[in-house]
Every structure is written in structure tokens, then in C-alpha cells.
Coordinates of C-alpha atoms and ligand atoms in Angstrom, one line a residue:
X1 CA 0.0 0.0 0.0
X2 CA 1.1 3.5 -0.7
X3 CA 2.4 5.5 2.1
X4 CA 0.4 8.7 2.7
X5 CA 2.6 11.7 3.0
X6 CA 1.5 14.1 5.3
X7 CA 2.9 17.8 6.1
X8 CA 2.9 19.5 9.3
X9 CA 3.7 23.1 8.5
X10 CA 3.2 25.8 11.2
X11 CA 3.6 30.0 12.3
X12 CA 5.7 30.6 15.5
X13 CA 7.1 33.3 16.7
X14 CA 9.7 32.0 19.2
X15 CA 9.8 28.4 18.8
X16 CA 7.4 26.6 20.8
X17 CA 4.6 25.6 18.1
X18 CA 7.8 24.2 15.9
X19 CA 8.7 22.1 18.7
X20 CA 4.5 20.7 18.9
X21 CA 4.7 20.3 15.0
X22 CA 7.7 18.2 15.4
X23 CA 6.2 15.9 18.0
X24 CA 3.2 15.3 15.6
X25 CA 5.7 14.6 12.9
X26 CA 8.2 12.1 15.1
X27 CA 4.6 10.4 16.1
X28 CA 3.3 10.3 12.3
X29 CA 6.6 9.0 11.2
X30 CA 6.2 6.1 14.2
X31 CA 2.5 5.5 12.6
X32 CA 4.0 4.6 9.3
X33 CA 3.7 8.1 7.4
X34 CA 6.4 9.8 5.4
X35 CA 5.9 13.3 7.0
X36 CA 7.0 16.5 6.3
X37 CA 7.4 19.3 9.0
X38 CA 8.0 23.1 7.5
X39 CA 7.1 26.4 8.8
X40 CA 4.2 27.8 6.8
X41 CA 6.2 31.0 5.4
X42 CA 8.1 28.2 3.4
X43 CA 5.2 26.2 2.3
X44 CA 5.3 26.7 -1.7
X45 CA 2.5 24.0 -2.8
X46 CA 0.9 20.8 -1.0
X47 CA 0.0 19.0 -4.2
X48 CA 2.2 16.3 -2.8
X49 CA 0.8 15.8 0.3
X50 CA -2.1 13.4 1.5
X51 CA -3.3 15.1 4.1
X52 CA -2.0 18.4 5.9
X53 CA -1.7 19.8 9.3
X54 CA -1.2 23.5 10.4
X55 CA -0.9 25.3 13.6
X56 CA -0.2 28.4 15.0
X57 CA 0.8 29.8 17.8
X58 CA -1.3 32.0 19.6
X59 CA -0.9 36.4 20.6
X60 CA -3.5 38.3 21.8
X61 CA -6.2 36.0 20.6
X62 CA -4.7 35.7 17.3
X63 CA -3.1 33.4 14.6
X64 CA 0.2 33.8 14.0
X65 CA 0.7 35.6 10.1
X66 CA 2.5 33.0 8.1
X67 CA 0.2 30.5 9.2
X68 CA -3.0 32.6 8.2
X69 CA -1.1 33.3 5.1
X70 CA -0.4 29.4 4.3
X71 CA -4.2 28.7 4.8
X72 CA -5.3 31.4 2.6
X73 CA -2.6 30.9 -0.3
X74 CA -3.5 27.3 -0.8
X75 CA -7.2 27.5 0.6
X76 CA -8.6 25.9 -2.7
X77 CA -5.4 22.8 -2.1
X78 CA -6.3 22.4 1.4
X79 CA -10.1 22.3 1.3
X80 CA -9.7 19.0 -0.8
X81 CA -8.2 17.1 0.9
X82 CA -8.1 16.2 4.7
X83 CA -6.7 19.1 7.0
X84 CA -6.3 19.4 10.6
X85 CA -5.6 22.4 12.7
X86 CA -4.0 23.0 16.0
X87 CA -3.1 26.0 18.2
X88 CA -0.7 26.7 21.1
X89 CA -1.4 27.8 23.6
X90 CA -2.6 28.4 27.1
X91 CA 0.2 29.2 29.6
X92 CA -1.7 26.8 32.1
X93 CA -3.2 23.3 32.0
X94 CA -6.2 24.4 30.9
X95 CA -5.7 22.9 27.5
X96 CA -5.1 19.4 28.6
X97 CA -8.0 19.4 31.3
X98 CA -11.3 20.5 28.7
X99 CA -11.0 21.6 25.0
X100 CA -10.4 25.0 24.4
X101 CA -12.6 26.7 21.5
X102 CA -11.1 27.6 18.6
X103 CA -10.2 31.0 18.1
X104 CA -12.0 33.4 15.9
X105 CA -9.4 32.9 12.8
X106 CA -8.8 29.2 13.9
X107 CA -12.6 28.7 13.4
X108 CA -13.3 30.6 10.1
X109 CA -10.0 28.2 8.5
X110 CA -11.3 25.3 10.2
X111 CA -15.1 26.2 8.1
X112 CA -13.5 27.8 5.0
X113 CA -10.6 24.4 4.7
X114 CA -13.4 21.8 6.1
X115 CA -10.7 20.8 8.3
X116 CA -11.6 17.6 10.4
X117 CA -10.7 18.9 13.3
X118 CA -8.8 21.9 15.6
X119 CA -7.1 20.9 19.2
X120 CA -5.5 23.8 21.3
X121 CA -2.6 22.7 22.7
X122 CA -0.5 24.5 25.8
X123 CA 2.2 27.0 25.1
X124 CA 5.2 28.0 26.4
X125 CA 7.2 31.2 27.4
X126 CA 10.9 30.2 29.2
X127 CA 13.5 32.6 30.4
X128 CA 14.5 32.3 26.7
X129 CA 11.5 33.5 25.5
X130 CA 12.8 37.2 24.3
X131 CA 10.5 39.9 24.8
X132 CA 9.2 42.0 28.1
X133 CA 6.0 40.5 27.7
X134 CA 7.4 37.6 28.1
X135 CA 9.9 38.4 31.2
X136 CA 6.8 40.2 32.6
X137 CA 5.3 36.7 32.8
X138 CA 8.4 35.0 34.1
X139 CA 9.5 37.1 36.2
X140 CA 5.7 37.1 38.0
X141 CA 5.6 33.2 38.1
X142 CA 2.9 33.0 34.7
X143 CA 5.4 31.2 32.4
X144 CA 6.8 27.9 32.0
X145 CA 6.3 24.8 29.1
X146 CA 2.9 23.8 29.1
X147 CA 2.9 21.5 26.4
X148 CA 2.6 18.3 27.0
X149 CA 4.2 15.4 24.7
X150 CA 1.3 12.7 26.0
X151 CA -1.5 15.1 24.3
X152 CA 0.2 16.2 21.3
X153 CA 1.0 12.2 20.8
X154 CA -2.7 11.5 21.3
X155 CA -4.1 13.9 18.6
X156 CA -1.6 12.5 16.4
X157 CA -2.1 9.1 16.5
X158 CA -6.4 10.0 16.2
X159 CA -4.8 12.0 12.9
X160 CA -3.1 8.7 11.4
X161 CA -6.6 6.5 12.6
X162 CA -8.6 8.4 10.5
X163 CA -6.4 8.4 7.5
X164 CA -6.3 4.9 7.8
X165 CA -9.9 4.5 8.2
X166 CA -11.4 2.8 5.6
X167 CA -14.0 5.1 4.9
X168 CA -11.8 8.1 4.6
X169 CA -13.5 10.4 2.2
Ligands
LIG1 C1 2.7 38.7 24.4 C2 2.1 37.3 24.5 C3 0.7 37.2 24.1 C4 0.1 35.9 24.2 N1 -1.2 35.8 23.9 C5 -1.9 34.6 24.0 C6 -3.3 34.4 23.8 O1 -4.0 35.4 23.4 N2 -3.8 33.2 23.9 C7 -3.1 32.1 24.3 O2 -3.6 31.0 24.5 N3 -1.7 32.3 24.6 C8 -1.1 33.4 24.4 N4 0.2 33.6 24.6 C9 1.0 32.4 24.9 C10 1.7 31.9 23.5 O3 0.7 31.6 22.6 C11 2.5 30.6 23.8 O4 3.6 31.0 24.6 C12 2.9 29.9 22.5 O5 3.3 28.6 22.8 C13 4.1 30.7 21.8 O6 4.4 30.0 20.6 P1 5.7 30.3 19.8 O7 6.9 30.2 20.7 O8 5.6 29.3 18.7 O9 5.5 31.7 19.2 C14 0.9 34.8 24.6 C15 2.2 35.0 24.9 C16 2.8 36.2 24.9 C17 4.3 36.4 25.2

């Protein structure tokens, strides 16, 4: 059987939604998948691709530009075949107790892309995290890694089920 090629492209601004696009790639490679992981400023065509997965990270209530840019620029790709959508995230562990509504933007890509589905995963802002927003949050106890590998995995492998599902549309 053929194997499905997925890519897992994504807009960060300091590194932690690359390192959640990863883990969904390392998992999909596990599953069997030949996967592709690129940020979404470098994403020139996904005629090749199976199935795609994009995420952003999250400011101010909003999707990060290159990945609003990806989804637009290859809206009429995407919409046919099977998409998924993710955001990060919550500097708590909000977003592995409940699921956490899309977004505004998140939601209009997941209606105008038919995307199966949209997870928001935790974020992360470190000491390394540059900007005084950031050291604000730090420095007052509100930052720290919130994402967490177990949940990441999970929506993953529920990604690779479907495409594997017989009845895949
Ligand atoms: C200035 C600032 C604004 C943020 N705004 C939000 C927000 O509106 N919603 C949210 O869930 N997380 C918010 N976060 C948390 C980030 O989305 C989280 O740290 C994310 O993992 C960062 O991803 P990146 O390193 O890929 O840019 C904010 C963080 C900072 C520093």
C-alpha cells in the first residue's frame, strides 16, 4: 500500500509551536507516514501531500501571520483534501483538562478548509523566551512549558486512525 505523505507546516514566533509540529511529525513517522514538517512561510505547494496539518501559535487572541497566510494561499489545495488544525497555547493546563474553543481565525480556517478537526494545545514562554512581555510573565511566576508530549501524541495518532480508516473520504 502507498504510504500517505502528510505535512505539518506551522507560524511561531519563538519556537514553541515548531517544537509541537515536530512531535506530531516524530509520532506520524512512528504511525508509518512519510511526513513533512515546515514552517508555513516556506510552504510553496501541498499538491504532494495526503493530508495536511497546520498550527499556530497563539498572541493576543490571534493566529500567528505566516500561518493565516499558508491557509489562505493554498485554501482551494487544502479544502480537498483532509486538513487538521492545531493552536498553542494556554500558559496553564487548561488545555489538557477540557478543550479549548477555537479561536476566531482558527474557526473561520477550520469552516472555510473543512478541516476535520482543531485541538488547542498549551504554550510556552521560558527565560529564553525574548520579549518584556514575556519576562513580565516569568518574572511574576505565569510562564513555564505547558505542552505536554502525552497530548500532542494522542491527537496525532487519532490523525493517522482516521487516514487509515477505511472510509476516509
Ligand atoms: C505577548 C504574548 C501574548 C500571548 N497571547 C496569548 C493568547 O492570546 N492566547 C493564548 O492562548 N496564549 C497566548 N500567549 C502564549 C503563547 O501563545 C504561547 O507562549 C505559545 O506557545 C508561543 O508559541 P511560539 O513560541 O511558537 O511563538 C501569549 C504569549 C505572549 C508572550
Amino acid at each position: 500500500m502507498k504510504q500517505l505523505r502528510i505535512l505539518v507546516a506551522y507560524g511561531s514566533k519563538h519556537g514553541a509551536t515548531a517544537g509541537i509540529a515536530r512531535e506530531i511529525g516524530r509520532t506520524s513517522r512512528q504511525d508509518g507516514f512519510d511526513v513533512a514538517v515546515a514552517p508555513a512561510a516556506e510552504v510553496r505547494d501541498v499538491a504532494d501531500f495526503d493530508a495536511v496539518v497546520l498550527g499556530s501559535s497563539l498572541y493576543a487572541g490571534h493566529w500567528h501571520h505566516d500561518a493565516l497566510r499558508c491557509a489562505h494561499d493554498h485554501a482551494e489545495a487544502l479544502a480537498r483534501r483532509p486538513v487538521w488544525l492545531f493552536s498553542s497555547g494556554p500558559l496553564d493546563s487548561s488545555a489538557e483538562q477540557h478543550d479549548i474553543p477555537p479561536v476566531h481565525a482558527a474557526a473561520t480556517q477550520t469552516r472555510h478548509l473543512h478541516a476535520r478537526g482543531h485541538v488547542t494545545f498549551g504554550g510556552s514562554v521560558t527565560a529564553e523566551t525574548p520579549g518584556w512581555i514575556a519576562h513580565g510573565l516569568v518574572k511574576h511566576g505565569k510562564g513555564g512549558d505547558f505542552r505536554s508530549p502525552e497530548h500532542i501524541q494522542r491527537w496525532a495518532h487519532e490523525i493517522g486512525d482516521e487516514l487509515r480508516s477505511p472510509d476516509r473520504a
